């Protein structure tokens, strides 16, 4: 009896390994926000592996380069053991097939997101019927947050504290005020009278 039980336990563990659910979380992430991070944390709890997939979208004229966005997301997700960061171009469904993902994670903040997200999810389903889209809601305090608004506020000199992780805030400051970057590169100012 004990042997049968252990045999079942082994089969179920092999089954779990085989059924590993990989999800991709595609987006522009220009820049990544606390809302994105909130969704990554939620996604990492329900998927075995979550790949944050940054779209190479030069035609959108992004503020941050692809490698900048990748570096920021890698730093933001370093404590999540089952989260990876990658970049892609072309169709999301093709990237999902390439990395053997069975699901696409997308965030829905408000009802206004729903129409666009539904259209995209249904089109992706038409292109690849076995790929499921999973919608998750970020915490309420991020329901009005978007990368576009963060860029706009930062560009107009407003405070983005609490909207993005500190490292993104710093990168935004450097991007928008190159003098800060120069100061960092030079290192701390010598103490005493100048
Ligand atoms: O963060 P965003 O800009 O809302 O993300 C949009 C994204 C990257 C998920 C969407 O534009 C996308 O999937 N682009 C890849 C090209 C593609 O597959 N297009 C067909 C979508 S139905």
Short mmCIF file of N, CA and C in Angstrom, two decimals, residues 28-184:
data_model
loop_
_atom_site.label_atom_id
_atom_site.label_comp_id
_atom_site.label_asym_id
_atom_site.label_seq_id
_atom_site.Cartn_x
_atom_site.Cartn_y
_atom_site.Cartn_z
N UNK A 28 4.74 47.52 -23.33
CA UNK A 28 5.76 48.49 -23.75
C UNK A 28 6.66 48.88 -22.57
N UNK A 29 6.09 48.96 -21.38
CA UNK A 29 6.83 49.27 -20.15
C UNK A 29 7.74 50.49 -20.31
N UNK A 30 7.16 51.59 -20.80
CA UNK A 30 7.97 52.78 -21.10
C UNK A 30 7.49 53.98 -20.28
N UNK A 31 7.84 54.06 -19.01
CA UNK A 31 8.69 53.17 -18.22
C UNK A 31 7.83 52.17 -17.43
N UNK A 32 8.48 51.15 -16.83
CA UNK A 32 7.73 50.27 -15.93
C UNK A 32 7.26 51.04 -14.70
N UNK A 33 6.07 50.74 -14.23
CA UNK A 33 5.49 51.46 -13.08
C UNK A 33 5.24 50.51 -11.91
N UNK A 34 4.78 51.09 -10.80
CA UNK A 34 4.41 50.25 -9.65
C UNK A 34 3.18 49.40 -9.97
N UNK A 35 2.37 49.86 -10.91
CA UNK A 35 1.21 49.07 -11.35
C UNK A 35 1.67 47.80 -12.06
N UNK A 36 2.70 47.94 -12.92
CA UNK A 36 3.26 46.75 -13.59
C UNK A 36 3.83 45.79 -12.55
N UNK A 37 4.55 46.37 -11.58
CA UNK A 37 5.19 45.53 -10.56
C UNK A 37 4.14 44.78 -9.74
N UNK A 38 3.04 45.46 -9.44
CA UNK A 38 1.95 44.84 -8.70
C UNK A 38 1.39 43.64 -9.48
N UNK A 39 1.24 43.83 -10.79
CA UNK A 39 0.70 42.75 -11.61
C UNK A 39 1.69 41.58 -11.73
N UNK A 40 2.97 41.91 -11.82
CA UNK A 40 4.00 40.87 -11.88
C UNK A 40 3.96 40.03 -10.60
N UNK A 41 3.81 40.71 -9.45
CA UNK A 41 3.76 39.99 -8.17
C UNK A 41 2.55 39.05 -8.15
N UNK A 42 1.42 39.54 -8.64
CA UNK A 42 0.21 38.70 -8.65
C UNK A 42 0.38 37.53 -9.62
N UNK A 43 0.93 37.82 -10.81
CA UNK A 43 1.12 36.78 -11.83
C UNK A 43 2.10 35.71 -11.36
N UNK A 44 3.14 36.14 -10.65
CA UNK A 44 4.16 35.18 -10.23
C UNK A 44 3.60 34.19 -9.22
N UNK A 45 2.47 34.56 -8.59
CA UNK A 45 1.86 33.65 -7.61
C UNK A 45 1.03 32.56 -8.29
N UNK A 46 0.50 32.86 -9.47
CA UNK A 46 -0.38 31.85 -10.07
C UNK A 46 0.25 31.08 -11.25
N UNK A 47 1.36 31.59 -11.78
CA UNK A 47 2.00 30.87 -12.88
C UNK A 47 3.31 30.26 -12.38
N UNK A 48 3.71 29.15 -13.02
CA UNK A 48 4.98 28.54 -12.62
C UNK A 48 6.14 29.42 -13.06
N UNK A 49 5.99 29.97 -14.27
CA UNK A 49 7.03 30.89 -14.75
C UNK A 49 6.35 32.06 -15.45
N UNK A 50 6.84 33.24 -15.18
CA UNK A 50 6.26 34.44 -15.80
C UNK A 50 7.39 35.17 -16.53
N UNK A 51 7.16 35.41 -17.83
CA UNK A 51 8.17 36.13 -18.61
C UNK A 51 7.63 37.51 -18.95
N UNK A 52 8.28 38.52 -18.41
CA UNK A 52 7.89 39.90 -18.74
C UNK A 52 8.52 40.18 -20.10
N UNK A 53 7.67 40.38 -21.10
CA UNK A 53 8.16 40.48 -22.49
C UNK A 53 7.99 41.91 -23.00
N UNK A 54 9.12 42.58 -23.19
CA UNK A 54 9.07 43.99 -23.61
C UNK A 54 9.06 44.06 -25.13
N UNK A 55 8.06 44.74 -25.65
CA UNK A 55 7.94 44.87 -27.11
C UNK A 55 8.95 45.89 -27.63
N UNK A 56 9.69 45.47 -28.67
CA UNK A 56 10.57 46.43 -29.37
C UNK A 56 9.67 47.27 -30.27
N UNK A 57 9.47 48.52 -29.91
CA UNK A 57 8.49 49.32 -30.66
C UNK A 57 9.07 50.68 -31.06
N UNK A 58 10.10 50.65 -31.96
CA UNK A 58 10.75 51.92 -32.31
C UNK A 58 9.78 52.92 -32.95
N UNK A 59 8.74 52.41 -33.61
CA UNK A 59 7.80 53.34 -34.29
C UNK A 59 7.00 54.17 -33.29
N UNK A 60 6.92 53.69 -32.03
CA UNK A 60 6.20 54.46 -31.01
C UNK A 60 7.07 55.58 -30.43
N UNK A 61 8.35 55.59 -30.82
CA UNK A 61 9.27 56.60 -30.30
C UNK A 61 9.37 56.55 -28.79
N UNK A 62 9.77 55.38 -28.22
CA UNK A 62 9.79 55.27 -26.76
C UNK A 62 10.78 56.22 -26.10
N UNK A 63 10.47 56.60 -24.86
CA UNK A 63 11.38 57.46 -24.10
C UNK A 63 12.63 56.67 -23.72
N UNK A 64 12.43 55.43 -23.28
CA UNK A 64 13.56 54.59 -22.87
C UNK A 64 13.87 53.55 -23.93
N UNK A 65 15.17 53.30 -24.13
CA UNK A 65 15.57 52.28 -25.10
C UNK A 65 15.15 50.91 -24.56
N UNK A 66 15.17 49.94 -25.45
CA UNK A 66 14.77 48.58 -25.06
C UNK A 66 15.68 48.05 -23.94
N UNK A 67 16.99 48.31 -24.08
CA UNK A 67 17.91 47.78 -23.07
C UNK A 67 17.73 48.50 -21.73
N UNK A 68 17.40 49.78 -21.76
CA UNK A 68 17.11 50.53 -20.52
C UNK A 68 15.91 49.91 -19.80
N UNK A 69 14.85 49.67 -20.57
CA UNK A 69 13.62 49.12 -19.98
C UNK A 69 13.89 47.72 -19.43
N UNK A 70 14.72 46.95 -20.15
CA UNK A 70 15.03 45.59 -19.69
C UNK A 70 15.81 45.65 -18.37
N UNK A 71 16.78 46.55 -18.33
CA UNK A 71 17.59 46.67 -17.11
C UNK A 71 16.73 47.06 -15.91
N UNK A 72 15.82 48.03 -16.13
CA UNK A 72 14.96 48.47 -15.02
C UNK A 72 14.07 47.33 -14.54
N UNK A 73 13.48 46.61 -15.49
CA UNK A 73 12.58 45.51 -15.10
C UNK A 73 13.33 44.37 -14.42
N UNK A 74 14.56 44.12 -14.89
CA UNK A 74 15.36 43.07 -14.24
C UNK A 74 15.65 43.44 -12.79
N UNK A 75 15.98 44.71 -12.57
CA UNK A 75 16.26 45.13 -11.19
C UNK A 75 14.99 45.06 -10.34
N UNK A 76 13.87 45.47 -10.92
CA UNK A 76 12.61 45.48 -10.17
C UNK A 76 12.13 44.08 -9.81
N UNK A 77 12.51 43.08 -10.61
CA UNK A 77 11.96 41.73 -10.41
C UNK A 77 12.99 40.75 -9.87
N UNK A 78 14.12 41.28 -9.42
CA UNK A 78 15.20 40.36 -9.02
C UNK A 78 14.82 39.44 -7.86
N UNK A 79 13.84 39.83 -7.05
CA UNK A 79 13.46 38.97 -5.91
C UNK A 79 12.41 37.92 -6.27
N UNK A 80 11.90 37.97 -7.47
CA UNK A 80 10.93 36.94 -7.89
C UNK A 80 11.70 35.85 -8.63
N UNK A 81 11.75 34.68 -8.00
CA UNK A 81 12.57 33.60 -8.57
C UNK A 81 11.99 33.04 -9.87
N UNK A 82 10.67 33.15 -10.06
CA UNK A 82 10.07 32.55 -11.26
C UNK A 82 9.71 33.61 -12.32
N UNK A 83 10.35 34.76 -12.22
CA UNK A 83 10.07 35.82 -13.20
C UNK A 83 11.34 36.12 -14.01
N UNK A 84 11.17 36.13 -15.34
CA UNK A 84 12.28 36.49 -16.23
C UNK A 84 11.86 37.69 -17.07
N UNK A 85 12.86 38.39 -17.58
CA UNK A 85 12.57 39.54 -18.43
C UNK A 85 13.21 39.29 -19.80
N UNK A 86 12.45 39.56 -20.84
CA UNK A 86 12.94 39.31 -22.20
C UNK A 86 12.39 40.41 -23.12
N UNK A 87 12.90 40.45 -24.34
CA UNK A 87 12.38 41.42 -25.31
C UNK A 87 11.89 40.64 -26.53
N UNK A 88 10.98 41.25 -27.27
CA UNK A 88 10.51 40.56 -28.49
C UNK A 88 10.06 41.58 -29.52
N UNK A 89 10.03 41.11 -30.78
CA UNK A 89 9.31 41.89 -31.78
C UNK A 89 8.43 40.95 -32.57
N UNK A 90 7.57 41.51 -33.39
CA UNK A 90 6.62 40.68 -34.12
C UNK A 90 5.38 40.43 -33.27
N UNK A 91 4.69 39.36 -33.62
CA UNK A 91 3.42 39.08 -32.94
C UNK A 91 3.63 38.48 -31.55
N UNK A 92 2.78 38.90 -30.64
CA UNK A 92 2.81 38.35 -29.28
C UNK A 92 2.59 36.83 -29.31
N UNK A 93 1.66 36.38 -30.16
CA UNK A 93 1.36 34.93 -30.20
C UNK A 93 2.58 34.13 -30.68
N UNK A 94 3.35 34.71 -31.59
CA UNK A 94 4.54 34.00 -32.08
C UNK A 94 5.61 33.93 -30.99
N UNK A 95 5.73 35.03 -30.24
CA UNK A 95 6.69 35.01 -29.13
C UNK A 95 6.25 33.99 -28.08
N UNK A 96 4.94 33.96 -27.82
CA UNK A 96 4.41 33.00 -26.82
C UNK A 96 4.74 31.57 -27.25
N UNK A 97 4.59 31.27 -28.55
CA UNK A 97 4.91 29.91 -29.04
C UNK A 97 6.40 29.63 -28.87
N UNK A 98 7.20 30.64 -29.17
CA UNK A 98 8.66 30.46 -29.09
C UNK A 98 9.10 30.06 -27.67
N UNK A 99 8.47 30.67 -26.67
CA UNK A 99 8.89 30.38 -25.29
C UNK A 99 7.98 29.34 -24.62
N UNK A 100 7.11 28.72 -25.44
CA UNK A 100 6.20 27.66 -24.97
C UNK A 100 5.25 28.14 -23.87
N UNK A 101 4.79 29.37 -24.02
CA UNK A 101 3.86 29.91 -23.02
C UNK A 101 2.44 29.46 -23.36
N UNK A 102 1.66 29.18 -22.33
CA UNK A 102 0.27 28.79 -22.51
C UNK A 102 -0.69 29.91 -22.18
N UNK A 103 -0.15 31.01 -21.64
CA UNK A 103 -1.04 32.10 -21.23
C UNK A 103 -0.36 33.46 -21.43
N UNK A 104 -1.24 34.44 -21.65
CA UNK A 104 -0.80 35.85 -21.74
C UNK A 104 -1.43 36.56 -20.57
N UNK A 105 -0.61 37.24 -19.80
CA UNK A 105 -1.15 38.01 -18.66
C UNK A 105 -1.30 39.47 -19.08
N UNK A 106 -2.46 40.04 -18.80
CA UNK A 106 -2.68 41.48 -19.04
C UNK A 106 -3.43 42.06 -17.85
N UNK A 107 -3.16 43.33 -17.59
CA UNK A 107 -3.83 44.00 -16.48
C UNK A 107 -5.04 44.78 -16.99
N UNK A 108 -6.09 44.77 -16.19
CA UNK A 108 -7.25 45.61 -16.50
C UNK A 108 -7.44 46.54 -15.32
N UNK A 109 -7.28 47.83 -15.57
CA UNK A 109 -7.39 48.79 -14.47
C UNK A 109 -8.81 49.29 -14.31
N UNK A 110 -9.42 49.61 -15.41
CA UNK A 110 -10.78 50.17 -15.35
C UNK A 110 -11.55 49.66 -16.54
N UNK A 111 -12.84 49.95 -16.54
CA UNK A 111 -13.70 49.44 -17.61
C UNK A 111 -13.22 49.96 -18.97
N UNK A 112 -12.59 51.14 -18.96
CA UNK A 112 -12.10 51.72 -20.22
C UNK A 112 -11.01 50.85 -20.87
N UNK A 113 -10.29 50.06 -20.08
CA UNK A 113 -9.26 49.17 -20.64
C UNK A 113 -9.91 47.98 -21.34
N UNK A 114 -11.12 47.65 -20.90
CA UNK A 114 -11.70 46.36 -21.24
C UNK A 114 -11.88 46.16 -22.75
N UNK A 115 -12.39 47.20 -23.43
CA UNK A 115 -12.71 47.05 -24.86
C UNK A 115 -11.46 46.71 -25.68
N UNK A 116 -10.39 47.49 -25.43
CA UNK A 116 -9.13 47.28 -26.15
C UNK A 116 -8.55 45.90 -25.81
N UNK A 117 -8.58 45.57 -24.52
CA UNK A 117 -7.99 44.30 -24.08
C UNK A 117 -8.78 43.10 -24.62
N UNK A 118 -10.10 43.24 -24.65
CA UNK A 118 -10.95 42.17 -25.17
C UNK A 118 -10.65 41.94 -26.65
N UNK A 119 -10.55 43.05 -27.39
CA UNK A 119 -10.27 42.97 -28.83
C UNK A 119 -8.93 42.24 -29.05
N UNK A 120 -7.93 42.64 -28.26
CA UNK A 120 -6.61 42.04 -28.42
C UNK A 120 -6.63 40.55 -28.03
N UNK A 121 -7.31 40.25 -26.92
CA UNK A 121 -7.36 38.86 -26.45
C UNK A 121 -8.08 37.97 -27.48
N UNK A 122 -9.17 38.49 -28.05
CA UNK A 122 -9.91 37.68 -29.01
C UNK A 122 -9.13 37.52 -30.32
N UNK A 123 -8.42 38.56 -30.71
CA UNK A 123 -7.60 38.46 -31.93
C UNK A 123 -6.47 37.46 -31.70
N UNK A 124 -5.84 37.53 -30.53
CA UNK A 124 -4.78 36.56 -30.21
C UNK A 124 -5.34 35.14 -30.19
N UNK A 125 -6.57 35.00 -29.71
CA UNK A 125 -7.20 33.66 -29.67
C UNK A 125 -7.47 33.16 -31.10
N UNK A 126 -7.84 34.10 -31.96
CA UNK A 126 -8.08 33.71 -33.37
C UNK A 126 -6.78 33.23 -34.00
N UNK A 127 -5.68 33.94 -33.66
CA UNK A 127 -4.38 33.58 -34.23
C UNK A 127 -3.82 32.30 -33.62
N UNK A 128 -4.07 32.13 -32.32
CA UNK A 128 -3.56 30.92 -31.64
C UNK A 128 -4.56 30.47 -30.60
N UNK A 129 -5.51 29.59 -31.02
CA UNK A 129 -6.64 29.23 -30.15
C UNK A 129 -6.26 28.61 -28.80
N UNK A 130 -5.09 27.98 -28.73
CA UNK A 130 -4.75 27.32 -27.46
C UNK A 130 -4.05 28.27 -26.47
N UNK A 131 -3.88 29.52 -26.84
CA UNK A 131 -3.22 30.48 -25.94
C UNK A 131 -4.30 31.25 -25.18
N UNK A 132 -4.28 31.14 -23.85
CA UNK A 132 -5.31 31.82 -23.05
C UNK A 132 -4.81 33.19 -22.58
N UNK A 133 -5.71 34.16 -22.56
CA UNK A 133 -5.37 35.46 -21.97
C UNK A 133 -5.97 35.49 -20.57
N UNK A 134 -5.15 35.86 -19.61
CA UNK A 134 -5.62 35.95 -18.22
C UNK A 134 -5.56 37.42 -17.80
N UNK A 135 -6.70 37.96 -17.40
CA UNK A 135 -6.74 39.35 -16.94
C UNK A 135 -6.65 39.39 -15.42
N UNK A 136 -5.82 40.30 -14.93
CA UNK A 136 -5.76 40.49 -13.48
C UNK A 136 -5.91 41.98 -13.19
N UNK A 137 -6.44 42.29 -12.00
CA UNK A 137 -6.59 43.70 -11.63
C UNK A 137 -5.48 44.10 -10.69
N UNK A 138 -4.83 45.22 -10.96
CA UNK A 138 -3.82 45.70 -10.00
C UNK A 138 -4.51 46.25 -8.77
N UNK A 139 -3.75 46.52 -7.73
CA UNK A 139 -4.31 47.14 -6.51
C UNK A 139 -4.98 48.47 -6.88
N UNK A 140 -6.03 48.81 -6.12
CA UNK A 140 -6.84 50.01 -6.45
C UNK A 140 -5.98 51.27 -6.59
N UNK A 141 -4.94 51.37 -5.74
CA UNK A 141 -4.17 52.63 -5.79
C UNK A 141 -3.42 52.82 -7.11
N UNK A 142 -3.38 51.74 -7.94
CA UNK A 142 -2.73 51.88 -9.24
C UNK A 142 -3.73 51.91 -10.39
N UNK A 143 -5.01 52.02 -10.06
CA UNK A 143 -6.03 51.89 -11.11
C UNK A 143 -6.04 53.09 -12.06
N UNK A 144 -5.42 54.18 -11.67
CA UNK A 144 -5.38 55.36 -12.56
C UNK A 144 -3.98 55.60 -13.12
N UNK A 145 -3.10 54.66 -12.86
CA UNK A 145 -1.69 54.83 -13.20
C UNK A 145 -1.38 54.29 -14.61
N UNK A 146 -0.64 55.05 -15.39
CA UNK A 146 -0.21 54.53 -16.70
C UNK A 146 1.18 55.08 -17.00
N UNK A 147 1.92 54.37 -17.84
CA UNK A 147 3.26 54.83 -18.23
C UNK A 147 3.17 56.17 -18.93
N UNK A 148 2.13 56.35 -19.73
CA UNK A 148 1.98 57.62 -20.47
C UNK A 148 1.85 58.80 -19.51
N UNK A 149 1.03 58.62 -18.46
CA UNK A 149 0.86 59.71 -17.49
C UNK A 149 2.15 59.96 -16.71
N UNK A 150 2.84 58.87 -16.37
CA UNK A 150 4.11 59.02 -15.64
C UNK A 150 5.10 59.83 -16.48
N UNK A 151 5.19 59.49 -17.77
CA UNK A 151 6.10 60.23 -18.68
C UNK A 151 5.73 61.70 -18.73
N UNK A 152 4.42 61.94 -18.88
CA UNK A 152 3.94 63.32 -19.02
C UNK A 152 4.22 64.12 -17.74
N UNK A 153 3.90 63.53 -16.59
CA UNK A 153 4.11 64.25 -15.31
C UNK A 153 5.60 64.55 -15.13
N UNK A 154 6.43 63.52 -15.39
CA UNK A 154 7.88 63.71 -15.21
C UNK A 154 8.40 64.78 -16.18
N UNK A 155 7.93 64.74 -17.42
CA UNK A 155 8.41 65.72 -18.41
C UNK A 155 8.00 67.15 -18.04
N UNK A 156 6.87 67.27 -17.33
CA UNK A 156 6.39 68.61 -16.97
C UNK A 156 6.82 69.00 -15.55
N UNK A 157 7.69 68.21 -14.96
CA UNK A 157 8.29 68.57 -13.68
C UNK A 157 7.46 68.21 -12.46
N UNK A 158 6.43 67.39 -12.61
CA UNK A 158 5.61 66.98 -11.46
C UNK A 158 6.24 65.82 -10.71
N UNK A 159 5.68 65.52 -9.53
CA UNK A 159 6.24 64.43 -8.72
C UNK A 159 5.64 63.09 -9.12
N UNK A 160 6.53 62.11 -9.29
CA UNK A 160 6.07 60.76 -9.64
C UNK A 160 6.39 59.78 -8.50
N UNK A 161 6.62 60.33 -7.33
CA UNK A 161 6.92 59.53 -6.14
C UNK A 161 5.76 58.57 -5.86
N UNK A 162 6.08 57.32 -5.60
CA UNK A 162 5.05 56.34 -5.28
C UNK A 162 4.37 55.75 -6.51
N UNK A 163 4.65 56.33 -7.68
CA UNK A 163 4.03 55.79 -8.90
C UNK A 163 4.94 54.80 -9.61
N UNK A 164 6.24 54.99 -9.40
CA UNK A 164 7.23 54.09 -10.02
C UNK A 164 8.27 53.73 -8.96
N UNK A 165 8.96 52.59 -9.12
CA UNK A 165 10.03 52.27 -8.17
C UNK A 165 11.10 53.37 -8.19
N UNK A 166 11.84 53.47 -7.08
CA UNK A 166 12.83 54.55 -6.96
C UNK A 166 13.85 54.56 -8.10
N UNK A 167 14.25 53.35 -8.53
CA UNK A 167 15.28 53.32 -9.59
C UNK A 167 14.73 53.89 -10.90
N UNK A 168 13.43 53.70 -11.14
CA UNK A 168 12.82 54.25 -12.36
C UNK A 168 12.71 55.77 -12.23
N UNK A 169 12.37 56.21 -11.01
CA UNK A 169 12.27 57.65 -10.75
C UNK A 169 13.63 58.31 -11.05
N UNK A 170 14.68 57.66 -10.56
CA UNK A 170 16.03 58.19 -10.77
C UNK A 170 16.38 58.22 -12.26
N UNK A 171 16.05 57.13 -12.96
CA UNK A 171 16.36 57.04 -14.40
C UNK A 171 15.59 58.10 -15.18
N UNK A 172 14.35 58.36 -14.74
CA UNK A 172 13.55 59.39 -15.42
C UNK A 172 14.18 60.77 -15.22
N UNK A 173 14.63 61.01 -13.97
CA UNK A 173 15.27 62.30 -13.68
C UNK A 173 16.50 62.47 -14.56
N UNK A 174 17.31 61.41 -14.65
CA UNK A 174 18.54 61.48 -15.46
C UNK A 174 18.21 61.73 -16.93
N UNK A 175 17.18 61.05 -17.39
CA UNK A 175 16.78 61.14 -18.79
C UNK A 175 16.34 62.57 -19.13
N UNK A 176 15.57 63.14 -18.19
CA UNK A 176 14.97 64.45 -18.48
C UNK A 176 15.87 65.61 -18.08
N UNK A 177 16.86 65.33 -17.22
CA UNK A 177 17.80 66.38 -16.84
C UNK A 177 19.21 65.81 -16.92
N UNK A 178 19.82 65.85 -18.11
CA UNK A 178 21.14 65.22 -18.31
C UNK A 178 22.19 65.73 -17.33
N UNK A 179 21.98 66.91 -16.72
CA UNK A 179 22.97 67.44 -15.77
C UNK A 179 23.09 66.51 -14.56
N UNK A 180 21.96 65.86 -14.17
CA UNK A 180 21.97 64.94 -13.02
C UNK A 180 22.86 63.74 -13.34
N UNK A 181 22.73 63.23 -14.59
CA UNK A 181 23.51 62.08 -15.01
C UNK A 181 25.01 62.40 -14.93
N UNK A 182 25.35 63.60 -15.40
CA UNK A 182 26.73 64.05 -15.41
C UNK A 182 27.29 64.10 -13.98
N UNK A 183 26.43 64.60 -13.08
CA UNK A 183 26.83 64.72 -11.68
C UNK A 183 27.14 63.35 -11.08
N UNK A 184 26.28 62.35 -11.47
CA UNK A 184 26.46 60.97 -10.98
C UNK A 184 27.76 60.39 -11.50
#
